[in-house]
N, CA, C and O atoms as CSV, one atom per row, in Angstrom:
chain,resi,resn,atom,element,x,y,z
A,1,UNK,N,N,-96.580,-28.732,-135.635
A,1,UNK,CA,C,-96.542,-28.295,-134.248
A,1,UNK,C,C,-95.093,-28.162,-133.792
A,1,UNK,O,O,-94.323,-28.941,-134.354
A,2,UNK,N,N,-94.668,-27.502,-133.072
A,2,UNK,CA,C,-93.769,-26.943,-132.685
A,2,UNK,C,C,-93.336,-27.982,-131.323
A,2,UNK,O,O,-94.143,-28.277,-130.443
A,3,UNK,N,N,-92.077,-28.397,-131.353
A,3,UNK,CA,C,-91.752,-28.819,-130.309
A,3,UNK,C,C,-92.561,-28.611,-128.495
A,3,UNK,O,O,-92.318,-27.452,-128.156
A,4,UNK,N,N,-93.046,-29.052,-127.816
A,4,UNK,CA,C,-93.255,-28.424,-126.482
A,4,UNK,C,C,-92.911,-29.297,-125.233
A,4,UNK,O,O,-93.391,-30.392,-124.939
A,5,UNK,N,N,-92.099,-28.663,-124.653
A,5,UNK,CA,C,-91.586,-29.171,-123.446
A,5,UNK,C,C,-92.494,-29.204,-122.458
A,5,UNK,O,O,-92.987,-28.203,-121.938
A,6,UNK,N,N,-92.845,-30.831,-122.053
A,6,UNK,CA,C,-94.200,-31.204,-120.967
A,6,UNK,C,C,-93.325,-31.204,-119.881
A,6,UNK,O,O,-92.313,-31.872,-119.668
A,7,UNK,N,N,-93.809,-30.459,-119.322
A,7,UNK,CA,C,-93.164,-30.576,-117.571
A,7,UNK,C,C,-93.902,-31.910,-116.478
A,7,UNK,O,O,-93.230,-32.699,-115.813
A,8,UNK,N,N,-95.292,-31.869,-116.536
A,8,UNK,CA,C,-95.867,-32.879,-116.008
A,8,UNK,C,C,-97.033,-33.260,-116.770
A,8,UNK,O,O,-97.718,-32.306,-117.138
A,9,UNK,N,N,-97.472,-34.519,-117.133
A,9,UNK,CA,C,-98.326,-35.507,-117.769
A,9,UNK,C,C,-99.028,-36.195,-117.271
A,9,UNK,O,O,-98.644,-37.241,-116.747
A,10,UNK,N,N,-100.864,-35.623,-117.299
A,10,UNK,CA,C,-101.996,-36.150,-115.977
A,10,UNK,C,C,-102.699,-37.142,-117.316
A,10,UNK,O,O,-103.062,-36.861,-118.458
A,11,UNK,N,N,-102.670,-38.305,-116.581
A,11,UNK,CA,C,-103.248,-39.031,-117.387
A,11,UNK,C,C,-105.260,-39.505,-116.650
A,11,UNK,O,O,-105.590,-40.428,-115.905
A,12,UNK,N,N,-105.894,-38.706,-117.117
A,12,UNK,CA,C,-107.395,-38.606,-116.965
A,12,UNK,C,C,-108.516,-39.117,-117.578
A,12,UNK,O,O,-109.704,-38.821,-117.455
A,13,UNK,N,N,-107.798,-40.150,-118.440
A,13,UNK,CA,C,-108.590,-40.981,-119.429
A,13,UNK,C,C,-109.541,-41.876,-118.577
A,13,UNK,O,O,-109.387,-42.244,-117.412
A,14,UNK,N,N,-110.801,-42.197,-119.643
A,14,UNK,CA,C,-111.760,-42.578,-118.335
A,14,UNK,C,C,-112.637,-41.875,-117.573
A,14,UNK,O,O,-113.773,-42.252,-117.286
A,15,UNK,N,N,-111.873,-40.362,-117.078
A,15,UNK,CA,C,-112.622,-39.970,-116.198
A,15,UNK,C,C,-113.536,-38.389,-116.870
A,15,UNK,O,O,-113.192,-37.666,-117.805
A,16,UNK,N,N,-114.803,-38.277,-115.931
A,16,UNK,CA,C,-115.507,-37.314,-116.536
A,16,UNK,C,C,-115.494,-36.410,-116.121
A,16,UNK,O,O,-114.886,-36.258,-115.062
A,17,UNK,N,N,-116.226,-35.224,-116.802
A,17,UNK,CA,C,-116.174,-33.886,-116.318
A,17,UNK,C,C,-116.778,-33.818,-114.685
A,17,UNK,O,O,-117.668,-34.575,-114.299
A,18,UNK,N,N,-116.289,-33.031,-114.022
A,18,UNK,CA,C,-115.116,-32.468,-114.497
A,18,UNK,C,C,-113.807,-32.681,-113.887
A,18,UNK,O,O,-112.940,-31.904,-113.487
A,19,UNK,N,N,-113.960,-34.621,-113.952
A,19,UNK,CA,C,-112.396,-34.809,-113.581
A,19,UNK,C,C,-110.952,-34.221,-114.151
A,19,UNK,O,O,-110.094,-33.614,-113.509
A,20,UNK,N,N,-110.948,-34.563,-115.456
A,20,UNK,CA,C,-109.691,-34.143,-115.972
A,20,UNK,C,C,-109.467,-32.752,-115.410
A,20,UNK,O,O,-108.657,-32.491,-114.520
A,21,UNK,N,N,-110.322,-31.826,-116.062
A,21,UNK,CA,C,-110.143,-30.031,-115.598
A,21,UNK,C,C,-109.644,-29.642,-113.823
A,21,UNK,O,O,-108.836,-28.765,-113.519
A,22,UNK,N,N,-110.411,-30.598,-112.802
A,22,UNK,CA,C,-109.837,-30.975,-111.644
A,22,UNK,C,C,-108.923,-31.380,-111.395
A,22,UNK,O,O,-108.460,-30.972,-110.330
A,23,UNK,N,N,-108.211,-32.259,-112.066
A,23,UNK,CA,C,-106.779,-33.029,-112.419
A,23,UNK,C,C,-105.798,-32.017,-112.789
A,23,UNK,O,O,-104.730,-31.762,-112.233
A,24,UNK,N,N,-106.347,-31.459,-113.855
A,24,UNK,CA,C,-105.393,-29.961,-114.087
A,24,UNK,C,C,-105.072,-28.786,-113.249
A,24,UNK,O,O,-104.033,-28.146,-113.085
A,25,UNK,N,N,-106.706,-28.653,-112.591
A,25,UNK,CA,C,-106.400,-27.374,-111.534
A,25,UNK,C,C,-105.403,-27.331,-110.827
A,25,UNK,O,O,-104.660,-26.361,-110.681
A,26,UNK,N,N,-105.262,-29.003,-110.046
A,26,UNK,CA,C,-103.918,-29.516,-109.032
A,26,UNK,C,C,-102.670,-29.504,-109.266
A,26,UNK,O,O,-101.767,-29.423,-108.433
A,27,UNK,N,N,-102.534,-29.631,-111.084
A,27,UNK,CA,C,-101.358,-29.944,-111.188
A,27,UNK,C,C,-101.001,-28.615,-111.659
A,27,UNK,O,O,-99.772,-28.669,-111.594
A,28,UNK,N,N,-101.307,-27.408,-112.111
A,28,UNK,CA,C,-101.518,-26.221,-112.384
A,28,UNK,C,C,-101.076,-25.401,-111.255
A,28,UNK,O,O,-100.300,-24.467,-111.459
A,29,UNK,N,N,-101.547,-25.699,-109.964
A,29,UNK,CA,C,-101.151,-25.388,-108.744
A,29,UNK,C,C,-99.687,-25.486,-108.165
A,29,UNK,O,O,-99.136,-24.658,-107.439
A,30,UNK,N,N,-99.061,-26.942,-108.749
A,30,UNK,CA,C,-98.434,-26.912,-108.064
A,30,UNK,C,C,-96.795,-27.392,-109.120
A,30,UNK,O,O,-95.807,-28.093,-108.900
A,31,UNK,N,N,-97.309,-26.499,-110.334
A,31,UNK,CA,C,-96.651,-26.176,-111.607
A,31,UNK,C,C,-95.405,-24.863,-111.274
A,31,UNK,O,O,-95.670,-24.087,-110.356
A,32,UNK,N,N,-94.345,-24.711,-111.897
A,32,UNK,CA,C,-93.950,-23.337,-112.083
A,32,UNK,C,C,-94.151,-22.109,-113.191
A,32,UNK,O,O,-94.221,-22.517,-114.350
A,33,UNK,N,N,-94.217,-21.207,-113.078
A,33,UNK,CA,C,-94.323,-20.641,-114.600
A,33,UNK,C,C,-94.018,-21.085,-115.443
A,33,UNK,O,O,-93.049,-21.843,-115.473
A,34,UNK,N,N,-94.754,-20.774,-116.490
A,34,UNK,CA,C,-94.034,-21.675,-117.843
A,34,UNK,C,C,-93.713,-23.186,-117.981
A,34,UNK,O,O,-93.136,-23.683,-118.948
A,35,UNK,N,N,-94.214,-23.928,-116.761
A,35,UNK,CA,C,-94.451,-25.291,-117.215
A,35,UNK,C,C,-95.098,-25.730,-117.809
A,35,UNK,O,O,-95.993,-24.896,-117.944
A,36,UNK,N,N,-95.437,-26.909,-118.573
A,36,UNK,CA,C,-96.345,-26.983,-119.463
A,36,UNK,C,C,-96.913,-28.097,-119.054
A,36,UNK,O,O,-96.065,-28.988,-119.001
A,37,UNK,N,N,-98.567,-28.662,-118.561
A,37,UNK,CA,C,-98.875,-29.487,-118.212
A,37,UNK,C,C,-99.856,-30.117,-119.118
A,37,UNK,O,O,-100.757,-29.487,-119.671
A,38,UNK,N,N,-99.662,-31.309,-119.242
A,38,UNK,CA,C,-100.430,-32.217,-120.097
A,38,UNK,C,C,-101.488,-32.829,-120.011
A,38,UNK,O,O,-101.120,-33.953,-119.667
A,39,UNK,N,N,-102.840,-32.847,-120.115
A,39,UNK,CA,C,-103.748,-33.813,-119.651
A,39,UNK,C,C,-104.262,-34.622,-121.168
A,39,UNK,O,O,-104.420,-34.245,-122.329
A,40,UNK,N,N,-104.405,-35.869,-120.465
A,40,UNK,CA,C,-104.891,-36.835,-121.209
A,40,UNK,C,C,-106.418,-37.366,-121.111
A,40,UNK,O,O,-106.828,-37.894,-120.078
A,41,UNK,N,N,-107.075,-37.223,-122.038
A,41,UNK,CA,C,-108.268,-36.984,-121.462
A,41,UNK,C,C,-109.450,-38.092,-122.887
A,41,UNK,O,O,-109.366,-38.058,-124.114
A,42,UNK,N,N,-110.270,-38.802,-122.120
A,42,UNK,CA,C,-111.393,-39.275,-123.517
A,42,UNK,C,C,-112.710,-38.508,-123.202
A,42,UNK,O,O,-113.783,-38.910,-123.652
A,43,UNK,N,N,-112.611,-37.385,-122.411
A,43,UNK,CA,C,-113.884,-36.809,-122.027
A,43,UNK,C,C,-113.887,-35.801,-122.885
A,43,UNK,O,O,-112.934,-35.023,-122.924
A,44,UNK,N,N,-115.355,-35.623,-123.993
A,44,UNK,CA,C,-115.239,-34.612,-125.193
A,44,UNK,C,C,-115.355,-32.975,-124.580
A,44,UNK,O,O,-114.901,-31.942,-125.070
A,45,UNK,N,N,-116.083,-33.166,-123.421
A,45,UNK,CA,C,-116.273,-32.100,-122.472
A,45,UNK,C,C,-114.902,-30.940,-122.323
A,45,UNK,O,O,-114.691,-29.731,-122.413
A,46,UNK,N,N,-114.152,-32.264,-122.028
A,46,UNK,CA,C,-112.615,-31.614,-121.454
A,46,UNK,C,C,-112.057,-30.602,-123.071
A,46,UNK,O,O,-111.285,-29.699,-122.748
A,47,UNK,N,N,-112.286,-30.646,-124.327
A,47,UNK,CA,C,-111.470,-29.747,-125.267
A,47,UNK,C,C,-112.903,-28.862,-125.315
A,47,UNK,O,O,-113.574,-29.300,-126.249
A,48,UNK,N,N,-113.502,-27.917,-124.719
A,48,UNK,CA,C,-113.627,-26.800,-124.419
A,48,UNK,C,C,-114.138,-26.778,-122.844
A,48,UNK,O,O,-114.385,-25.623,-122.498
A,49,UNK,N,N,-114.309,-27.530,-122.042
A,49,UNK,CA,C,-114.055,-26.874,-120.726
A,49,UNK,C,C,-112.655,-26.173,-120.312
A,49,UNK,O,O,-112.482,-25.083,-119.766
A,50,UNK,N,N,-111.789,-27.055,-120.706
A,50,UNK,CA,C,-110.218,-26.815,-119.804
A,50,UNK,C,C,-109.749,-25.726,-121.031
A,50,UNK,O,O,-108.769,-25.096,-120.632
A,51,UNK,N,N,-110.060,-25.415,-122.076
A,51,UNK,CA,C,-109.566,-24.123,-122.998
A,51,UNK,C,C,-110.062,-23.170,-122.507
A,51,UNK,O,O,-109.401,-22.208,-122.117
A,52,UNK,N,N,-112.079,-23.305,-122.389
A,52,UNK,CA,C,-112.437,-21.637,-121.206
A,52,UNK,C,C,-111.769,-21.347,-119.860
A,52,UNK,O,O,-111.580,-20.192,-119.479
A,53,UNK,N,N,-111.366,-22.579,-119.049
A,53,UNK,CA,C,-110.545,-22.304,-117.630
A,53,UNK,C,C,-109.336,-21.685,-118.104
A,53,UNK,O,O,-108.969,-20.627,-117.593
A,54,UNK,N,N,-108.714,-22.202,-118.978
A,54,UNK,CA,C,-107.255,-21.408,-119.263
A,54,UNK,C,C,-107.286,-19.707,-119.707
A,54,UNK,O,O,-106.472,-18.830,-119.419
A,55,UNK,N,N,-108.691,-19.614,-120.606
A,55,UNK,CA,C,-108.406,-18.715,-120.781
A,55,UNK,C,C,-108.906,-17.511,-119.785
A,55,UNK,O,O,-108.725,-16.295,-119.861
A,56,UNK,N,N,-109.575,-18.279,-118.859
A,56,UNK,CA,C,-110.449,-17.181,-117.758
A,56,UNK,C,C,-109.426,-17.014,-116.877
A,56,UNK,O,O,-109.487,-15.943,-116.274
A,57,UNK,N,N,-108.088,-18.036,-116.473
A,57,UNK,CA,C,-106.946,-17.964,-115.753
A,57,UNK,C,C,-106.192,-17.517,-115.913
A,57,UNK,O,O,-105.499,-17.386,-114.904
A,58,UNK,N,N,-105.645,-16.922,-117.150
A,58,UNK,CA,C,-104.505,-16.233,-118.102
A,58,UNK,C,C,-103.425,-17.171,-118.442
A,58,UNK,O,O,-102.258,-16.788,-118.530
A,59,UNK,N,N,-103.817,-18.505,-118.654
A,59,UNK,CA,C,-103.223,-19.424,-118.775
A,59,UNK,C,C,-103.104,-19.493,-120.530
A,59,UNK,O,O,-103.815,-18.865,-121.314
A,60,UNK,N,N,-102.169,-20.294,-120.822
A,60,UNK,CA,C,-102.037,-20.566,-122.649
A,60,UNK,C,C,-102.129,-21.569,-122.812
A,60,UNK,O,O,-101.506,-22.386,-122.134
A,61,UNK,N,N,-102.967,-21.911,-123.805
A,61,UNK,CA,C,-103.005,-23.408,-124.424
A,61,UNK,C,C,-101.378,-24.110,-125.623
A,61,UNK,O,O,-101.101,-23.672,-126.739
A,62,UNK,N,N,-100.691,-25.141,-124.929
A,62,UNK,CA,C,-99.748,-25.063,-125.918
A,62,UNK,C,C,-100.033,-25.522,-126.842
A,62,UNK,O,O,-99.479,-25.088,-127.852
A,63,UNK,N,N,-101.296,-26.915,-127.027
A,63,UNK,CA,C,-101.721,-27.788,-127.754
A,63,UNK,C,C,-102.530,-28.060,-127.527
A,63,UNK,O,O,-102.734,-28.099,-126.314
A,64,UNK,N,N,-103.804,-28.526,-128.553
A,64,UNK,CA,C,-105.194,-29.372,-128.275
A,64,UNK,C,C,-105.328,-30.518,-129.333
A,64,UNK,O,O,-105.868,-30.437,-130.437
A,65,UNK,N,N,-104.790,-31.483,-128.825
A,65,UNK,CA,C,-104.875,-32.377,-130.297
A,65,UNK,C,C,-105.767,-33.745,-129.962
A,65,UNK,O,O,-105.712,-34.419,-128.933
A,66,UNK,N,N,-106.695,-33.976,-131.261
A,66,UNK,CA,C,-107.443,-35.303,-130.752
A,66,UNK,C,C,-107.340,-36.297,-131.996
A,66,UNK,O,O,-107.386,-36.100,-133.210
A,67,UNK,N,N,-107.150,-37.684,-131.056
A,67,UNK,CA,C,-106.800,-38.819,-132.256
A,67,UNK,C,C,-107.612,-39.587,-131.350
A,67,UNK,O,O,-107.484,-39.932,-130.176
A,68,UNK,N,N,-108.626,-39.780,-132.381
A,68,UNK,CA,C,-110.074,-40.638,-132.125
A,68,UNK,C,C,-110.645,-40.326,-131.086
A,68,UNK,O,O,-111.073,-39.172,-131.073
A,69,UNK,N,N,-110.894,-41.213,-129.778
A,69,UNK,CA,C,-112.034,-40.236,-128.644
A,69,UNK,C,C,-110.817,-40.212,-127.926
A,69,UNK,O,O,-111.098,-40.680,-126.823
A,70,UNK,N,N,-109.458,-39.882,-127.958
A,70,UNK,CA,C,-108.297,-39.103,-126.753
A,70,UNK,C,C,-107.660,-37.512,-126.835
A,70,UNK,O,O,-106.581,-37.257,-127.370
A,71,UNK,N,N,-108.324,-36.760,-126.359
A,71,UNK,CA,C,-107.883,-35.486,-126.075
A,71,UNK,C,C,-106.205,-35.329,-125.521
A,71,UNK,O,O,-105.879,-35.691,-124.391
A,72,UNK,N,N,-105.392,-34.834,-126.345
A,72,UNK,CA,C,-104.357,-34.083,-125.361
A,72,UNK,C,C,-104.364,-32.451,-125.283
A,72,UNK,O,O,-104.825,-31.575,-126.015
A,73,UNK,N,N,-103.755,-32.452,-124.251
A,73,UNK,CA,C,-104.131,-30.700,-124.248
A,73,UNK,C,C,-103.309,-30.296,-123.209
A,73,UNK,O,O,-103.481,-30.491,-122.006
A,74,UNK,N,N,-102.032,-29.480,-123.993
A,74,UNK,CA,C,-101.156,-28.956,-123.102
A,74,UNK,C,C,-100.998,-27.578,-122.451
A,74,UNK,O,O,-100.770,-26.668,-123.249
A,75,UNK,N,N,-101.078,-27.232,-121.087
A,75,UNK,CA,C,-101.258,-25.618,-120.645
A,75,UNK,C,C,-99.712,-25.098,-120.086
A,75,UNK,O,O,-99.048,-25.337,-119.077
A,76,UNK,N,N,-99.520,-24.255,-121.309
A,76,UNK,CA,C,-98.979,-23.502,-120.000
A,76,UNK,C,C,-98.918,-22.325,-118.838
A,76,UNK,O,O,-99.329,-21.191,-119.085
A,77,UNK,N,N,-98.439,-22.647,-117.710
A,77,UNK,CA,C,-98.909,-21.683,-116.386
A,77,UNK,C,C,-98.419,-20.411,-117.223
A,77,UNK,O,O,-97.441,-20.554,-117.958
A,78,UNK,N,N,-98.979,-19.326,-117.151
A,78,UNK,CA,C,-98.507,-18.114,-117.220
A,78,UNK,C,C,-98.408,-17.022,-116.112
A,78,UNK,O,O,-98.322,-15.855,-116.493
A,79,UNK,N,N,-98.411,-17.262,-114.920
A,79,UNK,CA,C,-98.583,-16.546,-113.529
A,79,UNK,C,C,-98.932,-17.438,-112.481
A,79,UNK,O,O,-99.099,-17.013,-111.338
């Protein structure tokens, strides 16, 4: 994986759908282009809910990585 610069890091562990993806919307909002926001997530929901929101948003996924039941998954804003 390629280096990626996290601009902000939502830590959503614990919480369920569709907290984390809610957690993201906010911080997504109030992101700049090309920031890259991080959510931390043990909800299995969250590695394909928050990949279809990104991609229905024109958003990019920088990363989806899972080590045991913890999702990370980094977006970045693209508009």
């Amino acid at each position: 994986m390629s280096e990626v610069q996290v601009t902000k890091s939502i830590d959503a562990r614990g919480a369920y759908c569709p907290g984390p993806l809610m957690e993201l919307v906010k911080g997504i909002k109030t992101a700049k282009v090309g920031d890259v926001v991080e959510v931390l997530s043990t909800d299995k929901g969250s590695a394909v809910d928050i990949p279809e929101w990104v991609n229905k948003m024109g958003h990019e996924i920088a990363y989806l990585e899972n080590e045991g039941d913890e999702f990370k998954i980094a977006v970045r804003k693209a508009k």
